[in-house]
Amino acid sequence: MNRHSKVHVNGRTYSWPNSPVVVLCIDGSEPGYIEAAADAGVAPFFSKVLSECTNRLAESVIPSFTNPNNLSIVTGTPPSVHGICGNFFLDPESGKEVMMNEPRFLRAPTIFEAFQRAGAAIVTITAKDKLRRLLGHGLKIGERGICFSSELADRATLIENGIADVPEMVGLDVPDVYSAALSRFVLAAGVKIMQSRRPELMYLSTTDYIQHKHAIGAPAANDFYKMLDSYLGQLDTMGCTIVATADHGMNPKHDDTSAPNVIYLQTLLDEWLGAGVARVILPITDPYIVHHGALGSYATIYLSKISNATNLSKRLSAIDGMELVLDRQSAAERFELPPDRLGDFILVSKKHHTIGTSLDRHDLSALTEPLRSHGGISEQRVPLIMNRKTNLAQGLTLRNFDAFDLALNHAI
Ligand SMILES: [Zn+2]
């Protein structure tokens, strides 16, 4: 096999790994969750990594949502390069709101595709199926290219996913999509496959079901990190270089009475401008909205006509709970986003506020706990830890999409 010593992709260069590299994206892992589990004495692997190995903070991309950040991590680039800047956007060609989880929206190859071409075996496992096809884009599915979700693990086939009979191999039933067990399945499958195949690169991505419901240090949160810890400990024993990071953080978004803090932006704009002039798109919207009711801290507005943009921007900025209002170009520059997939304005709400459309369009009946969510600058800080020491200087601003760079180029 022609194994290159270096792999080049998206303007970055990665060294060939001496031992398997596992990057884990812990969905919604606000800094403090890992530490709380370590302090509670239930996470010996994390404890060791935090105190003896690499323990850094990094910045996620904005919007601090799942898909943009997962795609940044697996391409090593910001959304301005890979093109995925939310779950939803308004397709300028059709004028319709469309999901951005189709591989045709991806504008850059993944690190996996480049390494596979250089001879590496690749395994990617996600909790929710919405990410699977994006992460697997460009990958040759087969013995050396495995890609499946725990959500649809029982439907995995050799042709579509490179692996079959997954629940039997893992020894677990396919869990409910709204459960901590969905993430456990990802880790359990990762360990089994590492034991049998030892791929060069493995990417594991969980769901933030627990983090949406439980604060840092809560018993259910500590149990979740204890579970992650036990599987990571096994991968560590197998000699893997492990980097764990997150796609975004998570914060409480409710008031003292536990009612969600929501800016109903479509309602406001209809009052100000008349119906039909402004269209609010919430890129957090996806088919799995039970735990956040499609409420996050980021929104974009499309205007059918712009009469007085400066005045509108001022009015939007003055809304109680609003952190930042930017026009398309400024947002694209500041957050490294693809301008052609943004509305006329980008809005970010404050730490404890969310942005919605109108009251009747959010089903909050399934929110059994006070709202916790993400999307804003307040959820940009995430952990970036590794079970090796690093030669990266202290004080550098790291991004979560430096995860593979850290594991492949800077582990010592
Ligand atoms: Zn997420």
PDB file of N, CA and C and ligand atoms in Angstrom, residues 27-28 65-66 70 208 247-248 374, ligand 1:
ATOM      1  N   ASP A  27     -21.374  16.221  21.796  1.00  0.00           N
ATOM      2  CA  ASP A  27     -22.368  17.239  21.431  1.00  0.00           C
ATOM      3  C   ASP A  27     -22.811  18.038  22.658  1.00  0.00           C
ATOM      4  N   GLY A  28     -22.692  19.351  22.562  1.00  0.00           N
ATOM      5  CA  GLY A  28     -23.190  20.217  23.636  1.00  0.00           C
ATOM      6  C   GLY A  28     -22.383  20.191  24.915  1.00  0.00           C
ATOM      7  N   PHE A  65     -23.984  25.563  16.403  1.00  0.00           N
ATOM      8  CA  PHE A  65     -24.917  24.478  16.150  1.00  0.00           C
ATOM      9  C   PHE A  65     -24.142  23.211  15.787  1.00  0.00           C
ATOM     10  N   THR A  66     -24.874  22.118  15.726  1.00  0.00           N
ATOM     11  CA  THR A  66     -24.261  20.807  15.561  1.00  0.00           C
ATOM     12  C   THR A  66     -23.625  20.602  14.182  1.00  0.00           C
ATOM     13  N   ASN A  70     -19.657  20.049  13.340  1.00  0.00           N
ATOM     14  CA  ASN A  70     -19.176  18.715  12.969  1.00  0.00           C
ATOM     15  C   ASN A  70     -18.466  18.758  11.619  1.00  0.00           C
ATOM     16  N   ASP A 208     -26.672  15.699  22.023  1.00  0.00           N
ATOM     17  CA  ASP A 208     -26.690  16.538  23.226  1.00  0.00           C
ATOM     18  C   ASP A 208     -27.989  16.395  24.027  1.00  0.00           C
ATOM     19  N   ASP A 247     -19.051  20.302  19.692  1.00  0.00           N
ATOM     20  CA  ASP A 247     -19.518  21.137  18.593  1.00  0.00           C
ATOM     21  C   ASP A 247     -19.943  22.516  19.103  1.00  0.00           C
ATOM     22  N   HIS A 248     -20.400  22.573  20.343  1.00  0.00           N
ATOM     23  CA  HIS A 248     -20.842  23.841  20.941  1.00  0.00           C
ATOM     24  C   HIS A 248     -21.055  23.614  22.423  1.00  0.00           C
ATOM     25  N   HIS A 374     -28.435  26.567  22.711  1.00  0.00           N
ATOM     26  CA  HIS A 374     -27.136  27.023  22.200  1.00  0.00           C
ATOM     27  C   HIS A 374     -27.346  27.750  20.886  1.00  0.00           C
TER      28      HIS A 374
HETATM   29 ZN    ZN B   1     -24.899  19.873  18.935  1.00  0.00          ZN
END
